[in-house]
Amino acid sequence: MAQCVQSVQEFIQDSFVPMVAVLCSEDAERVTRKNSLSFPELLRPFCRLTSEGHLRDPNNQVVVVKGLRISVTGINTRPPQTPEMHRLLSQAVSVCQPPEGSPANVITAGDYDLNISDRTVKASVPWYSDWKETLTQLSSSKYYTATTPWFETYRENFLQSMPASEHEFLNHYLACMLVVSSCEAVPTEQFLKLSQEQHRIQHSGEYTHPKWFIPNTLKYYVLLHDISEGDEQRADSVYEDMKQRYGTQGCYLLKINSRSGSTGADEQMPDPWSQYLHKTSIHNPELYEESAVSNAVENNIGAEEDGLDPSIRDDNETHPLQLDQPTDAGYPSNNASQSVNNVDMTRPQKQASVTSHTTPTPRGTCLTLNDHDHIRQFIQEFTFRGLLPHIEKNIRQLNDQLVSRKGLSRSLFSATKKLFGGGKVPEKSIAELKNTAGLLYPSEAPELQIRKMADLCFLVQHYELAYNCYHTAKKDFLSDQAMLYAAGALEMAAVAAFLQSGAPRPYPAHYMDTAIQTYRDVCKNMLLAERCCLLSAEILKSQTKYSDAATLLIKMTSEDSDLRSALLLEQAAHCFINMRGPMVRKFAFHMILAGHRFSKAGQKRHALRCYCQALQVYKGKGWALAEDHINFTIGRQSFTLRQPDNAVAAFRHILINDSKQSAVQQTAFLREYLYVYKNYSEKQAATHVSLDQEFDRDLSPLWRELEERVVAVVNRGAVPITFQPSQCCLNSQTDNLRYPLAVVEEPIIVEVVFRNPLKIPLALSALCLLWKFTPKDFSDPQGNTAGETITNEKASLKETMALNDIIDTQVIPEFTISPEETKVARLKLLPHKTGELHVLGVVYNLGTGEVDNSEGSLAEDLMCVRGQQNLEIQGPRLNMTKEEKTSVTYGPDHRLDPIITPLMPLLEVFFINFPTGLLCGEIRKAWVEFVNVSAVPLTGLRVASTHPEFFTFGSAASDLTPVTPTAAEHCSAYKTVAMPPSVEIVSLVSPAAFGVTSGDRPVVAEIPLSQGVLGPGEALQIPLWLRGPDREGVHEINFLFYYESTEKTAKLSHRVLRHTAFICASRSLSVRATASRSNTLHSRERETEERQEGEEKNGSMLVFVDVENINTSEAGVREFHIVQVSSSSRQWRLHKCINPVGDKDSKLASRERGKLCFKATRCRTEEATSEKYTFADLNLGNEQIVSSTTPCADFFFRRGLPSEPRRGGVSTGGASQIWRQSGTDDGVTNIVKKCSEVELDIIVLWKAYVVEDNKQLILEGQLHVALQTIGKEACSLSQKEETQEWCVGLSRLKL
């Protein structure tokens, strides 16, 4: 079971607390309403005592009460009916989702990550570790600490909504506060009226609710004094009179409202009520946030969940504005107490709102910190001087009554010992007992007095005496076969035994099992059975009895409530993963069951989360049919929740692997896949700005940095002071302090959310935006106004047509909103002139959505009215200066006030044949199409990226043929020349030819345009070479395209287009290289060396290259061929291939390793320049790849330049020895180091053969190894990857 915030003891104590009713006069309620609170709401944050209380039991022993909390509610607070409770519990679970950005609870076993609590788990993750490694890691790890806040919310709301029952007294009222204002003319008379009203409610027999604990309910008289208005001397005088009448322990003078609502507004006061009133509460359904409503609509949450018929309506539910609302005979309701007792006061809600958060109503504005202390002191006084002595007195009275009636000894302590000592009545099984669940005892029955005394002791934490009383009552109830009473006594006896300090007896779990079975099978009361299950499961969990807890939770699942079953199955799954030997497969299986029940309950997001968590266990373990079912369900749920990427990935996974499904099932899967994928085209467009995109705070600085880099390049290294990052989609999380910039003849879209709070459909027609516009000519340096401000707010039809020539306003002819539906409308404005635009609101015709056929259109017109909603957005709170910190001031929010600038170019970018997966180092040729869809030309096209080493557009001298993607489909990405194996082919290249002018990789690349301009409507296709990242995994590549207008404008200097691509890199080859000095040469070679002494004075060296195939056939790769080895350096070049010789094959199968040997010589004097690199190619086949051209040289230079050339290099051709002498300095050491330094980069070019769709494809790529020191090995992999791969095992060595 998931970890909870509270301990088990705290959770149980907070589940059963003393209940106190409140009865207020109208004046008293008016005093508290100044703070936007009722009197019970005013007390709620202060109802937990911070100090210890004391009382004495019948044996005169002191009982210490710690951390006591009391519940104060209105006298006629109504528990929700069953359909309403199901709906509210479903909404509470739907609202509570895993928080964004929260640390994920992950169990890691090698590459296998079991994510327990993250919101979304992508279905397309292709790598998982072995099952044995997972179990080993889970066994060695400690218990994880996953939390499930939605379950805790459900449990809290469920326990709060438990109705009062006849068989127990735990949630019956123990006391009643009578609250009267000091402003009353005669407060004592008002106290008398309230007292009589309470007596009538309790003893007249007219009301079945509320229920009272004991006949002589404690009445506590509270005189409420408003300091800002009332006469304090008069209040003190009345309080003195009250102490004479009711005693000092039965009354209290509470002084509040030390300040008026207007004074002291600049002082920021704490709001302790927000944590109680803002969260979803069963007793406060009007406090649901707007997100809850939208989520509920999205998840199809309605009256039909959990098997409820939507046609059934609670007879007690009436509209809050209905006149002469009938009174429920079971609940008290009168004028004096109606306002405070019914806390379910419906508040008006907005029908339309812009996508921004509204500020909640401030509470406690008339209260100071001293008032808070007064309220806290009042609760302490009431509890310690009123409530606890009252409970102590009643415990003694009940004990004396039981002693006298049963003829026992002085107290129940000694009596229970005699009863338990012998003469026990044998308990019958549940099957043997008759169905007497409906048996009722009279209120004065001795059995109920024992139960009442037990509940009193339990509420004041006297668990030992409570256990003895419960045990005695249990025996009496079983003797009478009163099974409902017996089950309640068994339940509380088990809880009391667990809570006893020192644990004198073990937790009687069989008591709980018997109680649950009785509640469920005999009494047919699932609410009580569920409460019993929740309590017992928490207790078993605290004792690490996770197996018993899981069994109990699974037993409580049933068909009557999908939501309850889903939550309990999820908790059972967490129990399995929490065991000492984690049962991971049982965890996954029960998460699948929970996801299914969540789906039936309409909780789509929770269902998707459960399936994704289970997929982590089933993925890649051979459970093909189960994996297909999970992926199919994830695909459907993701598509329903508007997550097309996850949906496509899940459906694709079903089809790409060898399926064990039947032909019919495969056809069904393919049909679903095509339906989801039909909106995806082969031509993948760059990301466009959309209102569906969420603002990402983590990516925002990255895009800003990329844009700053391009702007710095354009402005010769300096970013202008006036630079502001581009923002195209504005919401409540973006910076809205400055006016946004829009472009003339480009649409402006405003998203407005409408909610229909009624149970009938609403039909909106002629829906459009209201605006005002001030024309301005920005070409004028002064920016003088070119015309008067115009608006369409009160324009006639003829005037509206004329205004469309300035601002074209889209009108939605019909917009229907279903009952209780939240719906989004996207309204468009198209400006035709430059100036300042202000969006004011929305206007529409409002109808009922139903047409009267008998009256025709006339009746429809009569049922329509003109409606308008103003859009006013409050900006962020200012907190920079001292004045702003000490006051509540808000900054502007200008997202609805765009400035319309002159025409600007608009670019669209399309990627053609862009891959989603590459091998590490693989070279792939794609195409990019740039289209100018505006009416003005663009220039200065550049692209910046977070991974410049991933792509290249080629050098200025690169060969761009073939010129179309179709012609290049089967061509090599490299420039090749037919040539048999021979000595090296040498060429000199300058890095500047490939856009590299410094030691850093070029982050910004300029895209060549014909004559530097892309005209209106023109398109340009250019090749794009891609290279797979050197590290395996999923890589996020961000592109930012920058462009300008040919005509410079002051308002908008440039525009950008953003795109994010994801590349999954798989393993290919691992290359290791070592250089060593060569001193022994054959005689013929030595003669040649002597003849070339003038050119190659500094000798040669041997280069050993080890190549290993580390691919695991993930992408269907059968074998790799080493086709060429090239070198690049300012000092060295490969001269000759020593091994392999002749026509020996150079292919590598999986896990095979090849060893190559080359001779390297120093470059000639004319080649060894500091500015150019010498490329030497040694091909091992019949084709030579020209490594000094695009794309090979591009990716070589983009991988990062080696260090600068070292001056005064020392020859490494001989085996010279340097003897250390006394008195030498560090210069000798530096000379020794330089003798071993090498600047030689090895480029290994390979081809791989892949079979796909019965066709053989050829992949090609290149890997780089930088040799720095003689004798020191260099590798193409990082140090971490190198260690992992080298330790896999022994591989075959191929020479």
Coordinates of C-alpha atoms in Angstrom, one line a residue, residues 905-907 931-932 934 936-941 1009 1012-1016 1043-1046:
P905 CA 7.4 37.4 -43.8
L906 CA 6.0 34.1 -42.6
L907 CA 8.1 30.9 -42.9
V931 CA 8.3 28.0 -47.9
N932 CA 7.5 31.7 -47.6
S934 CA 3.6 35.6 -46.8
V936 CA 6.7 39.9 -48.5
P937 CA 10.2 38.5 -49.1
L938 CA 12.4 37.2 -46.3
T939 CA 16.1 37.2 -45.9
G940 CA 18.8 36.3 -43.3
L941 CA 17.6 32.7 -42.9
L1009 CA 19.2 31.5 -50.4
G1012 CA 20.0 36.0 -50.4
V1013 CA 16.2 36.3 -50.6
L1014 CA 13.2 34.0 -50.5
G1015 CA 10.4 35.7 -52.4
P1016 CA 6.6 35.6 -51.6
Y1043 CA 14.6 35.1 -40.5
E1044 CA 14.1 38.8 -41.2
S1045 CA 12.2 41.0 -43.5
T1046 CA 14.0 42.8 -46.3

